[in-house]
């Protein structure tokens, strides 16, 4: 009984590390985490594809010109602000895909069998070293114990990022910024701009010579056509900004917070004078 009282802190460490090891080797949390990251990656690819498709349609529309007497109205000038926003959004999506790709690599690293075997070995050594001391082992023991806790932290913290992303999105972000709905809206905008562009080109091709002459002096036609492009594209700004907010929060802001916590944790562990 006296032995248990004298060594209660060591016994708690043994129980903690063995439970952590059992959870790590069960692999149940790993499969769910990998699935969540894969789904996020696929979703980001779909949104990135939609952004590039919208960019392509707007770029095509930018080549359309409406000729008034002594004036050439370039549709591209009307769509330039939207196109600039889409290009910036594409860069955000590229950064998000890179971030998710790095998360997949890190997740694969800490859930690998080799990592788990290393964790198994170091925890066994850790538990033995808690009770069995050697001559002049203070410094080496102190460093080893800190490394064990860093390895344990990484083993569970990296898979936890996907769970934190999923929970934060589904419970706090999704009610206002639903990625699926926003992406569908982007696709609709792309289709609307494409439809207006096709109708403009078709109209110019099918009009008779006299109709073309008549239209050159009909300013209402040009005003209507410019309004069609503006109405088709203007809605996209809100959708794109909402998607930028979601992906920056999920794939850039939260990982940065994790890196700050990791830095703080490692710094705190190695600033402890004695294990």
mmCIF file of C-alpha atoms in Angstrom:
data_model
loop_
_atom_site.group_PDB
_atom_site.id
_atom_site.type_symbol
_atom_site.label_atom_id
_atom_site.label_comp_id
_atom_site.label_asym_id
_atom_site.label_seq_id
_atom_site.Cartn_x
_atom_site.Cartn_y
_atom_site.Cartn_z
ATOM 1 C CA UNK A 1 0.000 0.000 0.000
ATOM 2 C CA UNK A 2 2.828 2.365 0.889
ATOM 3 C CA UNK A 3 4.482 1.513 -2.418
ATOM 4 C CA UNK A 4 1.319 2.533 -4.322
ATOM 5 C CA UNK A 5 1.085 5.799 -2.428
ATOM 6 C CA UNK A 6 4.729 6.612 -3.055
ATOM 7 C CA UNK A 7 4.456 5.847 -6.760
ATOM 8 C CA UNK A 8 0.897 6.941 -7.549
ATOM 9 C CA UNK A 9 2.075 9.463 -10.173
ATOM 10 C CA UNK A 10 4.125 6.816 -11.994
ATOM 11 C CA UNK A 11 1.222 4.367 -11.910
ATOM 12 C CA UNK A 12 -1.070 7.011 -13.413
ATOM 13 C CA UNK A 13 1.479 7.565 -16.200
ATOM 14 C CA UNK A 14 1.598 3.831 -16.898
ATOM 15 C CA UNK A 15 -2.211 3.640 -17.103
ATOM 16 C CA UNK A 16 -2.381 6.756 -19.310
ATOM 17 C CA UNK A 17 0.300 5.604 -21.757
ATOM 18 C CA UNK A 18 -1.108 2.068 -22.030
ATOM 19 C CA UNK A 19 -4.625 3.368 -22.714
ATOM 20 C CA UNK A 20 -3.233 5.797 -25.305
ATOM 21 C CA UNK A 21 -1.271 2.963 -26.920
ATOM 22 C CA UNK A 22 -4.334 0.710 -27.026
ATOM 23 C CA UNK A 23 -6.391 3.447 -28.711
ATOM 24 C CA UNK A 24 -3.566 4.176 -31.179
ATOM 25 C CA UNK A 25 -3.250 0.499 -32.143
ATOM 26 C CA UNK A 26 -7.009 0.031 -32.502
ATOM 27 C CA UNK A 27 -6.903 2.083 -35.752
ATOM 28 C CA UNK A 28 -10.610 2.940 -35.391
ATOM 29 C CA UNK A 29 -10.010 6.685 -35.194
ATOM 30 C CA UNK A 30 -7.589 6.530 -38.126
ATOM 31 C CA UNK A 31 -10.046 5.186 -40.697
ATOM 32 C CA UNK A 32 -12.663 7.800 -39.821
ATOM 33 C CA UNK A 33 -10.062 10.587 -39.919
ATOM 34 C CA UNK A 34 -8.746 9.446 -43.322
ATOM 35 C CA UNK A 35 -12.297 9.266 -44.675
ATOM 36 C CA UNK A 36 -13.046 12.812 -43.495
ATOM 37 C CA UNK A 37 -9.865 14.205 -45.052
ATOM 38 C CA UNK A 38 -10.537 12.349 -48.328
ATOM 39 C CA UNK A 39 -14.085 13.738 -48.463
ATOM 40 C CA UNK A 40 -12.808 17.276 -47.812
ATOM 41 C CA UNK A 41 -10.178 16.851 -50.519
ATOM 42 C CA UNK A 42 -12.734 15.584 -53.063
ATOM 43 C CA UNK A 43 -15.099 18.411 -52.173
ATOM 44 C CA UNK A 44 -12.334 20.981 -52.612
ATOM 45 C CA UNK A 45 -11.447 19.500 -56.026
ATOM 46 C CA UNK A 46 -15.100 19.775 -57.125
ATOM 47 C CA UNK A 47 -15.319 23.419 -56.015
ATOM 48 C CA UNK A 48 -11.940 24.170 -57.608
ATOM 49 C CA UNK A 49 -13.220 22.648 -60.865
ATOM 50 C CA UNK A 50 -16.357 24.782 -60.708
ATOM 51 C CA UNK A 51 -14.249 27.913 -60.166
ATOM 52 C CA UNK A 52 -12.015 27.091 -63.136
ATOM 53 C CA UNK A 53 -15.082 26.374 -65.312
ATOM 54 C CA UNK A 54 -16.614 29.736 -64.362
ATOM 55 C CA UNK A 55 -13.274 31.409 -65.086
ATOM 56 C CA UNK A 56 -13.167 29.768 -68.530
ATOM 57 C CA UNK A 57 -16.724 30.859 -69.379
ATOM 58 C CA UNK A 58 -16.078 34.444 -68.281
ATOM 59 C CA UNK A 59 -12.797 34.511 -70.221
ATOM 60 C CA UNK A 60 -14.713 33.370 -73.302
ATOM 61 C CA UNK A 61 -17.334 36.047 -72.734
ATOM 62 C CA UNK A 62 -14.602 38.690 -72.431
ATOM 63 C CA UNK A 63 -13.856 38.233 -76.124
ATOM 64 C CA UNK A 64 -17.397 39.241 -77.068
ATOM 65 C CA UNK A 65 -17.751 42.759 -78.440
ATOM 66 C CA UNK A 66 -20.892 44.768 -79.146
ATOM 67 C CA UNK A 67 -20.429 47.422 -81.827
ATOM 68 C CA UNK A 68 -22.207 50.729 -81.474
ATOM 69 C CA UNK A 69 -21.543 53.589 -83.906
ATOM 70 C CA UNK A 70 -18.102 54.974 -83.057
ATOM 71 C CA UNK A 71 -18.061 52.863 -79.825
ATOM 72 C CA UNK A 72 -17.076 49.283 -79.075
ATOM 73 C CA UNK A 73 -18.549 47.842 -75.880
ATOM 74 C CA UNK A 74 -16.364 45.004 -74.613
ATOM 75 C CA UNK A 75 -18.319 42.594 -72.435
ATOM 76 C CA UNK A 76 -15.018 41.707 -70.808
ATOM 77 C CA UNK A 77 -14.921 45.140 -69.193
ATOM 78 C CA UNK A 78 -18.257 44.408 -67.533
ATOM 79 C CA UNK A 79 -17.077 41.010 -66.307
ATOM 80 C CA UNK A 80 -13.529 42.011 -65.308
ATOM 81 C CA UNK A 81 -14.263 42.505 -61.561
ATOM 82 C CA UNK A 82 -15.968 39.098 -61.378
ATOM 83 C CA UNK A 83 -13.182 37.432 -63.326
ATOM 84 C CA UNK A 84 -10.550 38.941 -60.998
ATOM 85 C CA UNK A 85 -12.465 37.609 -57.990
ATOM 86 C CA UNK A 86 -12.746 34.163 -59.571
ATOM 87 C CA UNK A 87 -8.996 34.090 -60.230
ATOM 88 C CA UNK A 88 -8.288 35.018 -56.605
ATOM 89 C CA UNK A 89 -10.739 32.346 -55.503
ATOM 90 C CA UNK A 90 -8.898 29.803 -57.651
ATOM 91 C CA UNK A 91 -5.680 30.670 -55.798
ATOM 92 C CA UNK A 92 -7.435 30.187 -52.450
ATOM 93 C CA UNK A 93 -8.742 26.810 -53.607
ATOM 94 C CA UNK A 94 -5.267 25.802 -54.782
ATOM 95 C CA UNK A 95 -3.862 26.723 -51.351
ATOM 96 C CA UNK A 96 -6.689 24.751 -49.705
ATOM 97 C CA UNK A 97 -5.906 21.685 -51.816
ATOM 98 C CA UNK A 98 -2.218 21.957 -50.877
ATOM 99 C CA UNK A 99 -3.159 22.246 -47.195
ATOM 100 C CA UNK A 100 -5.463 19.214 -47.394
ATOM 101 C CA UNK A 101 -2.770 17.285 -49.286
ATOM 102 C CA UNK A 102 -0.250 18.025 -46.518
ATOM 103 C CA UNK A 103 -2.819 16.913 -43.926
ATOM 104 C CA UNK A 104 -3.245 13.635 -45.810
ATOM 105 C CA UNK A 105 0.530 13.077 -45.837
ATOM 106 C CA UNK A 106 0.871 13.850 -42.103
ATOM 107 C CA UNK A 107 -2.122 11.652 -41.307
ATOM 108 C CA UNK A 108 -0.599 8.811 -43.303
ATOM 109 C CA UNK A 109 2.699 9.318 -41.439
ATOM 110 C CA UNK A 110 1.335 9.136 -37.873
ATOM 111 C CA UNK A 111 -1.098 6.301 -38.650
ATOM 112 C CA UNK A 112 1.531 4.189 -40.398
ATOM 113 C CA UNK A 113 2.385 0.798 -38.898
ATOM 114 C CA UNK A 114 6.040 1.813 -38.504
ATOM 115 C CA UNK A 115 5.037 4.847 -36.408
ATOM 116 C CA UNK A 116 2.763 2.678 -34.260
ATOM 117 C CA UNK A 117 5.539 0.125 -33.695
ATOM 118 C CA UNK A 118 7.941 2.906 -32.721
ATOM 119 C CA UNK A 119 5.291 4.251 -30.347
ATOM 120 C CA UNK A 120 4.828 0.774 -28.856
ATOM 121 C CA UNK A 121 8.565 0.356 -28.252
ATOM 122 C CA UNK A 122 9.148 3.812 -26.755
ATOM 123 C CA UNK A 123 6.138 3.491 -24.424
ATOM 124 C CA UNK A 124 7.354 0.109 -23.165
ATOM 125 C CA UNK A 125 10.807 1.604 -22.546
ATOM 126 C CA UNK A 126 9.149 4.627 -20.926
ATOM 127 C CA UNK A 127 7.185 2.485 -18.469
ATOM 128 C CA UNK A 128 10.214 0.388 -17.579
ATOM 129 C CA UNK A 129 12.350 3.482 -17.149
ATOM 130 C CA UNK A 130 9.779 4.983 -14.789
ATOM 131 C CA UNK A 131 10.637 2.364 -12.186
ATOM 132 C CA UNK A 132 14.094 1.138 -13.216
ATOM 133 C CA UNK A 133 16.812 3.775 -12.917
ATOM 134 C CA UNK A 134 20.413 3.671 -14.165
ATOM 135 C CA UNK A 135 23.569 5.497 -13.196
ATOM 136 C CA UNK A 136 23.728 9.084 -14.472
ATOM 137 C CA UNK A 137 20.609 8.693 -16.628
ATOM 138 C CA UNK A 138 18.918 11.955 -15.587
ATOM 139 C CA UNK A 139 19.595 13.970 -18.755
ATOM 140 C CA UNK A 140 18.943 11.157 -21.241
ATOM 141 C CA UNK A 141 15.840 10.031 -19.346
ATOM 142 C CA UNK A 142 14.491 13.572 -19.293
ATOM 143 C CA UNK A 143 14.920 13.999 -23.076
ATOM 144 C CA UNK A 144 13.484 10.558 -23.811
ATOM 145 C CA UNK A 145 10.353 11.146 -21.710
ATOM 146 C CA UNK A 146 9.705 14.457 -23.483
ATOM 147 C CA UNK A 147 10.104 12.847 -26.915
ATOM 148 C CA UNK A 148 7.574 10.164 -25.903
ATOM 149 C CA UNK A 149 4.972 12.802 -25.039
ATOM 150 C CA UNK A 150 5.618 14.664 -28.317
ATOM 151 C CA UNK A 151 5.140 11.416 -30.277
ATOM 152 C CA UNK A 152 1.907 10.720 -28.397
ATOM 153 C CA UNK A 153 0.679 14.258 -28.998
ATOM 154 C CA UNK A 154 1.320 14.016 -32.744
ATOM 155 C CA UNK A 155 -0.287 10.563 -32.914
ATOM 156 C CA UNK A 156 -3.617 11.898 -31.711
ATOM 157 C CA UNK A 157 -3.480 15.600 -32.589
ATOM 158 C CA UNK A 158 -3.054 15.174 -36.360
ATOM 159 C CA UNK A 159 -6.068 12.830 -36.782
ATOM 160 C CA UNK A 160 -8.020 15.175 -34.504
ATOM 161 C CA UNK A 161 -7.679 18.023 -37.035
ATOM 162 C CA UNK A 162 -10.071 16.247 -39.406
ATOM 163 C CA UNK A 163 -12.600 15.736 -36.598
ATOM 164 C CA UNK A 164 -12.317 19.380 -35.510
ATOM 165 C CA UNK A 165 -12.808 20.492 -39.129
ATOM 166 C CA UNK A 166 -15.838 18.245 -39.511
ATOM 167 C CA UNK A 167 -17.471 19.303 -36.239
ATOM 168 C CA UNK A 168 -16.795 23.017 -36.748
ATOM 169 C CA UNK A 169 -18.159 22.868 -40.298
ATOM 170 C CA UNK A 170 -21.307 20.828 -39.612
ATOM 171 C CA UNK A 171 -22.353 22.615 -36.414
ATOM 172 C CA UNK A 172 -21.102 26.170 -36.840
ATOM 173 C CA UNK A 173 -20.270 26.900 -40.494
ATOM 174 C CA UNK A 174 -22.632 24.803 -42.625
ATOM 175 C CA UNK A 175 -25.919 26.449 -41.457
ATOM 176 C CA UNK A 176 -24.756 29.729 -43.036
ATOM 177 C CA UNK A 177 -22.049 28.653 -45.490
ATOM 178 C CA UNK A 178 -23.107 25.355 -47.061
ATOM 179 C CA UNK A 179 -20.359 24.340 -49.503
ATOM 180 C CA UNK A 180 -22.607 22.053 -51.563
ATOM 181 C CA UNK A 181 -25.271 24.720 -52.088
ATOM 182 C CA UNK A 182 -22.709 27.447 -52.779
ATOM 183 C CA UNK A 183 -20.985 25.235 -55.344
ATOM 184 C CA UNK A 184 -24.321 24.511 -57.039
ATOM 185 C CA UNK A 185 -24.935 28.263 -57.230
ATOM 186 C CA UNK A 186 -21.518 28.793 -58.815
ATOM 187 C CA UNK A 187 -22.350 26.146 -61.412
ATOM 188 C CA UNK A 188 -25.684 27.866 -62.103
ATOM 189 C CA UNK A 189 -23.910 31.204 -62.610
ATOM 190 C CA UNK A 190 -21.471 29.522 -64.991
ATOM 191 C CA UNK A 191 -24.381 28.038 -66.951
ATOM 192 C CA UNK A 192 -26.206 31.386 -67.067
ATOM 193 C CA UNK A 193 -23.141 33.281 -68.333
ATOM 194 C CA UNK A 194 -22.498 30.524 -70.882
ATOM 195 C CA UNK A 195 -26.132 30.650 -72.039
ATOM 196 C CA UNK A 196 -26.059 34.453 -72.458
ATOM 197 C CA UNK A 197 -22.766 34.214 -74.331
ATOM 198 C CA UNK A 198 -24.047 31.483 -76.667
ATOM 199 C CA UNK A 199 -27.233 33.437 -77.357
ATOM 200 C CA UNK A 200 -25.197 36.562 -78.149
ATOM 201 C CA UNK A 201 -22.945 34.716 -80.590
ATOM 202 C CA UNK A 202 -25.891 32.876 -82.165
ATOM 203 C CA UNK A 203 -27.844 36.106 -82.513
ATOM 204 C CA UNK A 204 -24.941 37.835 -84.260
ATOM 205 C CA UNK A 205 -24.509 34.906 -86.639
ATOM 206 C CA UNK A 206 -28.185 34.462 -87.533
ATOM 207 C CA UNK A 207 -29.158 38.134 -87.917
ATOM 208 C CA UNK A 208 -29.637 39.411 -91.417
ATOM 209 C CA UNK A 209 -27.553 42.270 -92.802
ATOM 210 C CA UNK A 210 -30.401 44.774 -92.317
ATOM 211 C CA UNK A 211 -31.029 43.571 -88.730
ATOM 212 C CA UNK A 212 -27.361 44.123 -87.931
ATOM 213 C CA UNK A 213 -27.529 47.637 -89.384
ATOM 214 C CA UNK A 214 -30.681 48.329 -87.371
ATOM 215 C CA UNK A 215 -29.150 47.030 -84.132
ATOM 216 C CA UNK A 216 -26.103 49.252 -84.546
ATOM 217 C CA UNK A 217 -28.344 52.246 -83.876
ATOM 218 C CA UNK A 218 -30.502 50.562 -81.202
ATOM 219 C CA UNK A 219 -28.863 51.415 -77.885
ATOM 220 C CA UNK A 220 -31.568 49.543 -75.937
ATOM 221 C CA UNK A 221 -30.312 46.266 -77.427
ATOM 222 C CA UNK A 222 -26.811 46.883 -76.088
ATOM 223 C CA UNK A 223 -28.072 48.003 -72.695
ATOM 224 C CA UNK A 224 -30.211 44.865 -72.467
ATOM 225 C CA UNK A 225 -27.306 42.621 -73.502
ATOM 226 C CA UNK A 226 -24.891 44.209 -70.994
ATOM 227 C CA UNK A 227 -27.545 43.847 -68.271
ATOM 228 C CA UNK A 228 -27.940 40.157 -69.133
ATOM 229 C CA UNK A 229 -24.224 39.571 -68.580
ATOM 230 C CA UNK A 230 -24.204 41.628 -65.382
ATOM 231 C CA UNK A 231 -27.278 39.907 -63.947
ATOM 232 C CA UNK A 232 -25.867 36.481 -64.781
ATOM 233 C CA UNK A 233 -22.498 37.157 -63.173
ATOM 234 C CA UNK A 234 -23.236 39.571 -60.312
ATOM 235 C CA UNK A 235 -24.706 36.857 -58.064
ATOM 236 C CA UNK A 236 -21.425 34.950 -58.156
ATOM 237 C CA UNK A 237 -19.560 37.515 -56.042
ATOM 238 C CA UNK A 238 -21.487 36.661 -52.884
ATOM 239 C CA UNK A 239 -21.157 32.909 -53.462
ATOM 240 C CA UNK A 240 -17.427 33.129 -54.137
ATOM 241 C CA UNK A 241 -16.737 35.279 -51.073
ATOM 242 C CA UNK A 242 -18.699 32.836 -48.890
ATOM 243 C CA UNK A 243 -16.673 29.910 -50.264
ATOM 244 C CA UNK A 244 -13.414 31.816 -49.681
ATOM 245 C CA UNK A 245 -14.442 32.335 -46.037
ATOM 246 C CA UNK A 246 -15.250 28.629 -45.554
ATOM 247 C CA UNK A 247 -12.085 27.237 -47.133
ATOM 248 C CA UNK A 248 -9.733 29.755 -45.513
ATOM 249 C CA UNK A 249 -11.283 28.934 -42.129
ATOM 250 C CA UNK A 250 -11.163 25.166 -42.582
ATOM 251 C CA UNK A 251 -7.933 24.575 -44.466
ATOM 252 C CA UNK A 252 -5.750 27.536 -43.501
ATOM 253 C CA UNK A 253 -6.920 29.121 -40.227
ATOM 254 C CA UNK A 254 -7.503 25.898 -38.246
ATOM 255 C CA UNK A 255 -4.191 24.275 -39.353
ATOM 256 C CA UNK A 256 -2.350 27.464 -38.356
ATOM 257 C CA UNK A 257 -4.002 27.295 -34.920
ATOM 258 C CA UNK A 258 -2.865 23.658 -34.702
ATOM 259 C CA UNK A 259 0.721 24.612 -35.570
ATOM 260 C CA UNK A 260 0.670 27.309 -32.878
ATOM 261 C CA UNK A 261 -0.608 24.778 -30.316
ATOM 262 C CA UNK A 262 2.014 22.250 -31.437
ATOM 263 C CA UNK A 263 4.776 24.843 -31.109
ATOM 264 C CA UNK A 264 3.513 25.876 -27.676
ATOM 265 C CA UNK A 265 3.243 22.238 -26.530
ATOM 266 C CA UNK A 266 6.733 21.225 -27.676
ATOM 267 C CA UNK A 267 8.236 24.408 -26.250
ATOM 268 C CA UNK A 268 6.490 23.784 -22.928
ATOM 269 C CA UNK A 269 7.595 20.142 -22.800
ATOM 270 C CA UNK A 270 11.248 20.911 -23.483
ATOM 271 C CA UNK A 271 11.286 23.889 -21.113
ATOM 272 C CA UNK A 272 10.478 21.592 -18.177
ATOM 273 C CA UNK A 273 13.642 21.213 -16.168
ATOM 274 C CA UNK A 274 13.018 17.730 -14.868
ATOM 275 C CA UNK A 275 10.802 14.894 -16.079
#
